[in-house]
Amino acid sequence: MILKELNNHPQAAMLTLAAVLLLFASSAWPHNRNAEKSRENTRVITTPSITSEVSVVLGKKIVRQLYARCGLTISYLDVPAARAVMMAEKSQSDGELARIPMAVKEGAPLLPLHVPIETARLVPLFLNTESAKTHTSLTGTRVGFLNGYRMIAAVLPEDATQVATADTFQLISLLKRQRIDVALTLEWDALAARHHNPEMVIGQPVLESPIYHWVHESRQEDIPCLSEALSDMKASGELQRIIREGIESSSP
């Protein structure tokens, strides 16, 4: 009966159809608005691929908390270490997890937070005390390190035999099997390895530098809040707690 009446009144039929379409469209608006807001509050951050690096796992946890404190979420883009910073430098992400300044290409569209996450220390890790005494200078030594770390070339003696590895697990495995004389790695990773192998010896740092989280210049409005959040985490001791617990709970 209603359809018959509408057929007899084309204008009324058009108004009814328009009302139905408007009803369906309006019901989808909240979902669309929420999806758009979610995209606006999400940042894609490049990071070295997840392997056994304690430093990477800790870095991701720390940086995620920084963004959460600023009402932002993170989508991590896990790629090989060298590619991670290159993608950020080429504006293919909203930032890079953590690098020392010398590892970021000069003139790249990346800006560091106002404060560093920590001081990065590249340290030699020896199998035991005897090995540490024998290979302290690294000269003529078989040195293992993680592939993709740009700063390695700046610290190794020319006559050192370089052995690049895919991850820290392989690096420590080579050291245990005496296929390398020393493992050159970040201090957090060395501390985690020694936590499970107390006989290992950590030598003096061969490189020390502040390590920063880097933000793409298109997102520079995020920097003040992220920097303040990091300062608060350091002042409260939360940052050191995360690092300590991460090292102690790491896999051997």
Short mmCIF file of N, CA and C in Angstrom, two decimals, residues 1-127:
data_model
loop_
_atom_site.label_atom_id
_atom_site.label_comp_id
_atom_site.label_asym_id
_atom_site.label_seq_id
_atom_site.Cartn_x
_atom_site.Cartn_y
_atom_site.Cartn_z
N MET A 1 0.84 -1.20 0.00
CA MET A 1 0.00 0.00 0.00
C MET A 1 0.87 1.25 0.00
N ILE A 2 1.92 1.21 0.88
CA ILE A 2 2.82 2.36 0.97
C ILE A 2 3.55 2.55 -0.34
N LEU A 3 4.03 1.42 -0.95
CA LEU A 3 4.74 1.50 -2.21
C LEU A 3 3.84 2.07 -3.30
N LYS A 4 2.56 1.66 -3.28
CA LYS A 4 1.64 2.18 -4.28
C LYS A 4 1.47 3.68 -4.14
N GLU A 5 1.37 4.15 -2.88
CA GLU A 5 1.23 5.58 -2.66
C GLU A 5 2.46 6.33 -3.14
N LEU A 6 3.66 5.74 -2.89
CA LEU A 6 4.89 6.40 -3.31
C LEU A 6 4.99 6.45 -4.82
N ASN A 7 4.51 5.38 -5.48
CA ASN A 7 4.54 5.36 -6.94
C ASN A 7 3.64 6.45 -7.52
N ASN A 8 2.57 6.74 -6.79
CA ASN A 8 1.66 7.78 -7.25
C ASN A 8 2.19 9.18 -6.97
N HIS A 9 3.22 9.27 -6.12
CA HIS A 9 3.80 10.57 -5.75
C HIS A 9 5.31 10.50 -5.88
N PRO A 10 5.86 10.65 -7.08
CA PRO A 10 7.31 10.51 -7.33
C PRO A 10 8.16 11.40 -6.43
N GLN A 11 7.73 12.63 -6.16
CA GLN A 11 8.53 13.54 -5.33
C GLN A 11 8.66 13.01 -3.91
N ALA A 12 7.58 12.46 -3.41
CA ALA A 12 7.61 11.88 -2.06
C ALA A 12 8.53 10.67 -2.02
N ALA A 13 8.52 9.90 -3.11
CA ALA A 13 9.38 8.71 -3.18
C ALA A 13 10.85 9.11 -3.13
N MET A 14 11.20 10.16 -3.86
CA MET A 14 12.58 10.63 -3.88
C MET A 14 13.02 11.13 -2.51
N LEU A 15 12.12 11.82 -1.82
CA LEU A 15 12.46 12.33 -0.48
C LEU A 15 12.65 11.19 0.50
N THR A 16 11.82 10.16 0.36
CA THR A 16 11.95 8.99 1.24
C THR A 16 13.27 8.28 1.01
N LEU A 17 13.63 8.08 -0.26
CA LEU A 17 14.89 7.42 -0.60
C LEU A 17 16.08 8.21 -0.08
N ALA A 18 16.01 9.54 -0.22
CA ALA A 18 17.10 10.39 0.26
C ALA A 18 17.25 10.27 1.77
N ALA A 19 16.13 10.17 2.47
CA ALA A 19 16.18 10.06 3.93
C ALA A 19 16.82 8.74 4.36
N VAL A 20 16.48 7.67 3.62
CA VAL A 20 17.06 6.36 3.95
C VAL A 20 18.57 6.36 3.73
N LEU A 21 19.00 6.92 2.58
CA LEU A 21 20.43 6.99 2.29
C LEU A 21 21.17 7.83 3.32
N LEU A 22 20.55 8.95 3.74
CA LEU A 22 21.17 9.80 4.76
C LEU A 22 21.31 9.07 6.07
N LEU A 23 20.32 8.24 6.41
CA LEU A 23 20.37 7.48 7.65
C LEU A 23 21.53 6.51 7.65
N PHE A 24 21.71 5.79 6.52
CA PHE A 24 22.82 4.84 6.42
C PHE A 24 24.17 5.55 6.44
N ALA A 25 24.24 6.69 5.77
CA ALA A 25 25.51 7.42 5.71
C ALA A 25 25.90 7.95 7.08
N SER A 26 24.91 8.50 7.80
CA SER A 26 25.22 9.07 9.10
C SER A 26 25.67 8.00 10.09
N SER A 27 25.15 6.77 9.95
CA SER A 27 25.55 5.70 10.85
C SER A 27 27.01 5.31 10.65
N ALA A 28 27.56 5.58 9.45
CA ALA A 28 28.96 5.24 9.17
C ALA A 28 29.91 6.35 9.56
N TRP A 29 29.40 7.58 9.75
CA TRP A 29 30.27 8.71 10.06
C TRP A 29 31.12 8.50 11.31
N PRO A 30 30.55 8.08 12.45
CA PRO A 30 31.39 7.91 13.65
C PRO A 30 32.55 6.96 13.40
N HIS A 31 32.29 5.86 12.68
CA HIS A 31 33.37 4.90 12.39
C HIS A 31 34.45 5.56 11.54
N ASN A 32 34.03 6.31 10.52
CA ASN A 32 35.00 6.98 9.65
C ASN A 32 35.81 8.01 10.41
N ARG A 33 35.13 8.75 11.29
CA ARG A 33 35.83 9.77 12.08
C ARG A 33 36.84 9.12 13.01
N ASN A 34 36.44 8.01 13.65
CA ASN A 34 37.36 7.32 14.55
C ASN A 34 38.57 6.76 13.81
N ALA A 35 38.32 6.20 12.61
CA ALA A 35 39.42 5.65 11.82
C ALA A 35 40.38 6.75 11.41
N GLU A 36 39.81 7.90 11.01
CA GLU A 36 40.66 9.02 10.59
C GLU A 36 41.48 9.55 11.77
N LYS A 37 40.82 9.65 12.94
CA LYS A 37 41.53 10.12 14.13
C LYS A 37 42.64 9.16 14.52
N SER A 38 42.38 7.84 14.38
CA SER A 38 43.38 6.84 14.70
C SER A 38 44.60 6.99 13.80
N ARG A 39 44.35 7.23 12.51
CA ARG A 39 45.47 7.43 11.58
C ARG A 39 46.26 8.67 11.94
N GLU A 40 45.57 9.73 12.32
CA GLU A 40 46.24 10.98 12.67
C GLU A 40 47.13 10.81 13.89
N ASN A 41 46.73 9.92 14.81
CA ASN A 41 47.47 9.74 16.06
C ASN A 41 48.46 8.58 16.02
N THR A 42 48.66 7.99 14.86
CA THR A 42 49.59 6.87 14.71
C THR A 42 50.85 7.31 13.98
N ARG A 43 51.99 6.87 14.49
CA ARG A 43 53.27 7.19 13.86
C ARG A 43 53.97 5.90 13.45
N VAL A 44 54.47 5.87 12.23
CA VAL A 44 55.23 4.72 11.74
C VAL A 44 56.71 4.97 12.02
N ILE A 45 57.30 4.12 12.82
CA ILE A 45 58.70 4.28 13.23
C ILE A 45 59.52 3.10 12.72
N THR A 46 60.58 3.38 11.97
CA THR A 46 61.45 2.30 11.52
C THR A 46 62.34 1.85 12.67
N THR A 47 62.62 0.55 12.69
CA THR A 47 63.45 -0.01 13.75
C THR A 47 64.17 -1.23 13.20
N PRO A 48 65.37 -1.51 13.70
CA PRO A 48 66.05 -2.75 13.29
C PRO A 48 65.15 -3.95 13.57
N SER A 49 65.19 -4.92 12.67
CA SER A 49 64.34 -6.11 12.79
C SER A 49 64.50 -6.75 14.17
N ILE A 50 63.41 -7.29 14.68
CA ILE A 50 63.44 -7.95 15.99
C ILE A 50 64.27 -9.22 15.89
N THR A 51 65.35 -9.26 16.64
CA THR A 51 66.16 -10.48 16.74
C THR A 51 66.38 -10.72 18.22
N SER A 52 67.61 -10.85 18.64
CA SER A 52 67.87 -11.07 20.06
C SER A 52 68.49 -9.84 20.72
N GLU A 53 68.46 -8.71 20.02
CA GLU A 53 69.08 -7.51 20.58
C GLU A 53 68.27 -6.95 21.75
N VAL A 54 68.83 -7.03 22.92
CA VAL A 54 68.18 -6.45 24.09
C VAL A 54 68.00 -4.95 23.90
N SER A 55 69.00 -4.31 23.29
CA SER A 55 68.95 -2.86 23.08
C SER A 55 67.76 -2.47 22.21
N VAL A 56 67.44 -3.28 21.19
CA VAL A 56 66.30 -2.97 20.32
C VAL A 56 64.99 -3.18 21.06
N VAL A 57 64.89 -4.29 21.78
CA VAL A 57 63.66 -4.58 22.54
C VAL A 57 63.40 -3.48 23.57
N LEU A 58 64.43 -3.07 24.29
CA LEU A 58 64.29 -2.02 25.28
C LEU A 58 63.95 -0.68 24.63
N GLY A 59 64.63 -0.39 23.52
CA GLY A 59 64.38 0.86 22.82
C GLY A 59 62.93 0.97 22.36
N LYS A 60 62.40 -0.12 21.84
CA LYS A 60 61.02 -0.10 21.37
C LYS A 60 60.03 0.10 22.53
N LYS A 61 60.32 -0.51 23.65
CA LYS A 61 59.44 -0.36 24.80
C LYS A 61 59.47 1.08 25.32
N ILE A 62 60.66 1.64 25.39
CA ILE A 62 60.80 3.02 25.90
C ILE A 62 60.12 4.01 24.97
N VAL A 63 60.39 3.91 23.67
CA VAL A 63 59.83 4.86 22.71
C VAL A 63 58.31 4.73 22.63
N ARG A 64 57.80 3.50 22.72
CA ARG A 64 56.34 3.32 22.71
C ARG A 64 55.70 4.05 23.90
N GLN A 65 56.34 3.97 25.05
CA GLN A 65 55.80 4.66 26.23
C GLN A 65 55.84 6.17 26.07
N LEU A 66 56.88 6.68 25.42
CA LEU A 66 56.96 8.13 25.18
C LEU A 66 55.76 8.60 24.37
N TYR A 67 55.48 7.88 23.29
CA TYR A 67 54.37 8.28 22.43
C TYR A 67 53.03 8.11 23.14
N ALA A 68 52.90 7.07 23.94
CA ALA A 68 51.65 6.86 24.67
C ALA A 68 51.37 8.02 25.62
N ARG A 69 52.42 8.54 26.25
CA ARG A 69 52.27 9.67 27.16
C ARG A 69 51.81 10.92 26.43
N CYS A 70 52.01 10.96 25.13
CA CYS A 70 51.62 12.11 24.32
C CYS A 70 50.35 11.83 23.52
N GLY A 71 49.65 10.75 23.88
CA GLY A 71 48.39 10.42 23.21
C GLY A 71 48.57 9.89 21.81
N LEU A 72 49.73 9.33 21.52
CA LEU A 72 50.03 8.82 20.18
C LEU A 72 50.33 7.32 20.25
N THR A 73 50.07 6.63 19.17
CA THR A 73 50.39 5.21 19.08
C THR A 73 51.47 5.00 18.02
N ILE A 74 52.11 3.85 18.09
CA ILE A 74 53.21 3.55 17.18
C ILE A 74 52.93 2.29 16.38
N SER A 75 53.28 2.34 15.12
CA SER A 75 53.33 1.15 14.29
C SER A 75 54.79 0.98 13.89
N TYR A 76 55.45 -0.05 14.42
CA TYR A 76 56.87 -0.24 14.12
C TYR A 76 57.04 -0.93 12.77
N LEU A 77 57.97 -0.42 12.01
CA LEU A 77 58.33 -1.01 10.72
C LEU A 77 59.68 -1.67 10.89
N ASP A 78 59.68 -3.00 11.05
CA ASP A 78 60.90 -3.75 11.32
C ASP A 78 61.63 -4.11 10.04
N VAL A 79 62.83 -3.58 9.89
CA VAL A 79 63.65 -3.85 8.71
C VAL A 79 65.10 -4.00 9.16
N PRO A 80 65.99 -4.53 8.32
CA PRO A 80 67.40 -4.63 8.71
C PRO A 80 67.96 -3.29 9.19
N ALA A 81 68.93 -3.35 10.10
CA ALA A 81 69.43 -2.16 10.79
C ALA A 81 69.82 -1.02 9.85
N ALA A 82 70.62 -1.31 8.81
CA ALA A 82 71.07 -0.27 7.90
C ALA A 82 69.90 0.34 7.14
N ARG A 83 68.94 -0.50 6.76
CA ARG A 83 67.81 -0.01 5.98
C ARG A 83 66.87 0.84 6.83
N ALA A 84 66.80 0.55 8.12
CA ALA A 84 65.88 1.28 9.01
C ALA A 84 66.18 2.77 8.99
N VAL A 85 67.42 3.13 9.19
CA VAL A 85 67.76 4.55 9.22
C VAL A 85 67.70 5.15 7.81
N MET A 86 68.03 4.37 6.78
CA MET A 86 67.97 4.87 5.41
C MET A 86 66.53 5.19 5.01
N MET A 87 65.58 4.35 5.41
CA MET A 87 64.18 4.61 5.09
C MET A 87 63.69 5.88 5.78
N ALA A 88 64.10 6.09 7.03
CA ALA A 88 63.72 7.31 7.74
C ALA A 88 64.35 8.53 7.08
N GLU A 89 65.60 8.40 6.66
CA GLU A 89 66.29 9.50 5.98
C GLU A 89 65.62 9.86 4.65
N LYS A 90 64.99 8.87 4.03
CA LYS A 90 64.32 9.08 2.74
C LYS A 90 62.83 9.40 2.90
N SER A 91 62.44 9.76 4.12
CA SER A 91 61.06 10.19 4.41
C SER A 91 60.04 9.08 4.20
N GLN A 92 60.44 7.84 4.44
CA GLN A 92 59.54 6.71 4.29
C GLN A 92 58.93 6.27 5.62
N SER A 93 59.14 7.07 6.66
CA SER A 93 58.54 6.80 7.96
C SER A 93 58.44 8.11 8.72
N ASP A 94 57.83 8.03 9.92
CA ASP A 94 57.69 9.23 10.75
C ASP A 94 58.86 9.41 11.71
N GLY A 95 59.82 8.49 11.67
CA GLY A 95 60.97 8.60 12.55
C GLY A 95 61.74 7.31 12.63
N GLU A 96 62.84 7.34 13.38
CA GLU A 96 63.68 6.16 13.55
C GLU A 96 63.89 5.90 15.03
N LEU A 97 63.90 4.63 15.39
CA LEU A 97 63.89 4.25 16.80
C LEU A 97 64.95 4.95 17.64
N ALA A 98 66.22 4.72 17.34
CA ALA A 98 67.30 5.31 18.15
C ALA A 98 68.63 5.17 17.43
N ARG A 99 69.34 6.28 17.31
CA ARG A 99 70.67 6.28 16.68
C ARG A 99 71.53 7.35 17.34
N ILE A 100 72.85 7.14 17.27
CA ILE A 100 73.75 8.20 17.69
C ILE A 100 73.86 9.17 16.52
N PRO A 101 74.20 10.44 16.77
CA PRO A 101 74.23 11.44 15.68
C PRO A 101 75.10 11.04 14.50
N MET A 102 76.24 10.42 14.74
CA MET A 102 77.14 10.09 13.63
C MET A 102 76.57 9.00 12.72
N ALA A 103 75.53 8.31 13.17
CA ALA A 103 74.92 7.26 12.37
C ALA A 103 73.79 7.78 11.49
N VAL A 104 73.47 9.07 11.60
CA VAL A 104 72.42 9.67 10.80
C VAL A 104 73.06 10.57 9.75
N LYS A 105 72.66 10.41 8.51
CA LYS A 105 73.25 11.15 7.40
C LYS A 105 73.05 12.65 7.57
N GLU A 106 74.10 13.42 7.36
CA GLU A 106 74.02 14.87 7.49
C GLU A 106 73.05 15.44 6.47
N GLY A 107 72.18 16.31 6.92
CA GLY A 107 71.19 16.91 6.05
C GLY A 107 69.91 16.11 5.90
N ALA A 108 69.84 14.96 6.57
CA ALA A 108 68.63 14.14 6.51
C ALA A 108 67.47 14.86 7.21
N PRO A 109 66.23 14.63 6.77
CA PRO A 109 65.07 15.32 7.36
C PRO A 109 64.65 14.72 8.70
N LEU A 110 65.62 14.46 9.56
CA LEU A 110 65.35 13.86 10.87
C LEU A 110 65.83 14.78 11.97
N LEU A 111 65.03 14.90 13.01
CA LEU A 111 65.35 15.77 14.13
C LEU A 111 65.37 14.95 15.42
N PRO A 112 66.39 15.15 16.27
CA PRO A 112 66.44 14.40 17.53
C PRO A 112 65.54 15.04 18.58
N LEU A 113 65.14 14.26 19.58
CA LEU A 113 64.46 14.84 20.73
C LEU A 113 65.43 15.78 21.44
N HIS A 114 64.89 16.61 22.34
CA HIS A 114 65.73 17.58 23.03
C HIS A 114 66.70 16.92 24.01
N VAL A 115 66.37 15.72 24.44
CA VAL A 115 67.23 15.00 25.38
C VAL A 115 67.50 13.60 24.82
N PRO A 116 68.69 13.04 25.08
CA PRO A 116 68.99 11.69 24.60
C PRO A 116 68.28 10.65 25.45
N ILE A 117 68.06 9.48 24.87
CA ILE A 117 67.51 8.37 25.64
C ILE A 117 68.52 7.94 26.68
N GLU A 118 69.75 7.77 26.26
CA GLU A 118 70.83 7.35 27.14
C GLU A 118 72.15 7.65 26.46
N THR A 119 73.24 7.28 27.10
CA THR A 119 74.54 7.32 26.45
C THR A 119 74.82 5.94 25.89
N ALA A 120 74.99 5.87 24.58
CA ALA A 120 75.28 4.59 23.94
C ALA A 120 76.77 4.31 24.06
N ARG A 121 77.08 3.11 24.48
CA ARG A 121 78.49 2.71 24.61
C ARG A 121 78.72 1.45 23.79
N LEU A 122 79.62 1.55 22.86
CA LEU A 122 80.01 0.39 22.06
C LEU A 122 81.18 -0.26 22.79
N VAL A 123 81.00 -1.48 23.26
CA VAL A 123 82.01 -2.11 24.12
C VAL A 123 82.46 -3.45 23.54
N PRO A 124 83.71 -3.83 23.82
CA PRO A 124 84.17 -5.17 23.46
C PRO A 124 83.76 -6.17 24.52
N LEU A 125 83.29 -7.31 24.10
CA LEU A 125 82.89 -8.37 25.01
C LEU A 125 83.80 -9.57 24.77
N PHE A 126 84.47 -10.02 25.83
CA PHE A 126 85.43 -11.12 25.72
C PHE A 126 84.86 -12.37 26.41
N LEU A 127 85.36 -13.51 25.99
CA LEU A 127 84.87 -14.78 26.52
C LEU A 127 85.22 -14.95 27.99
#
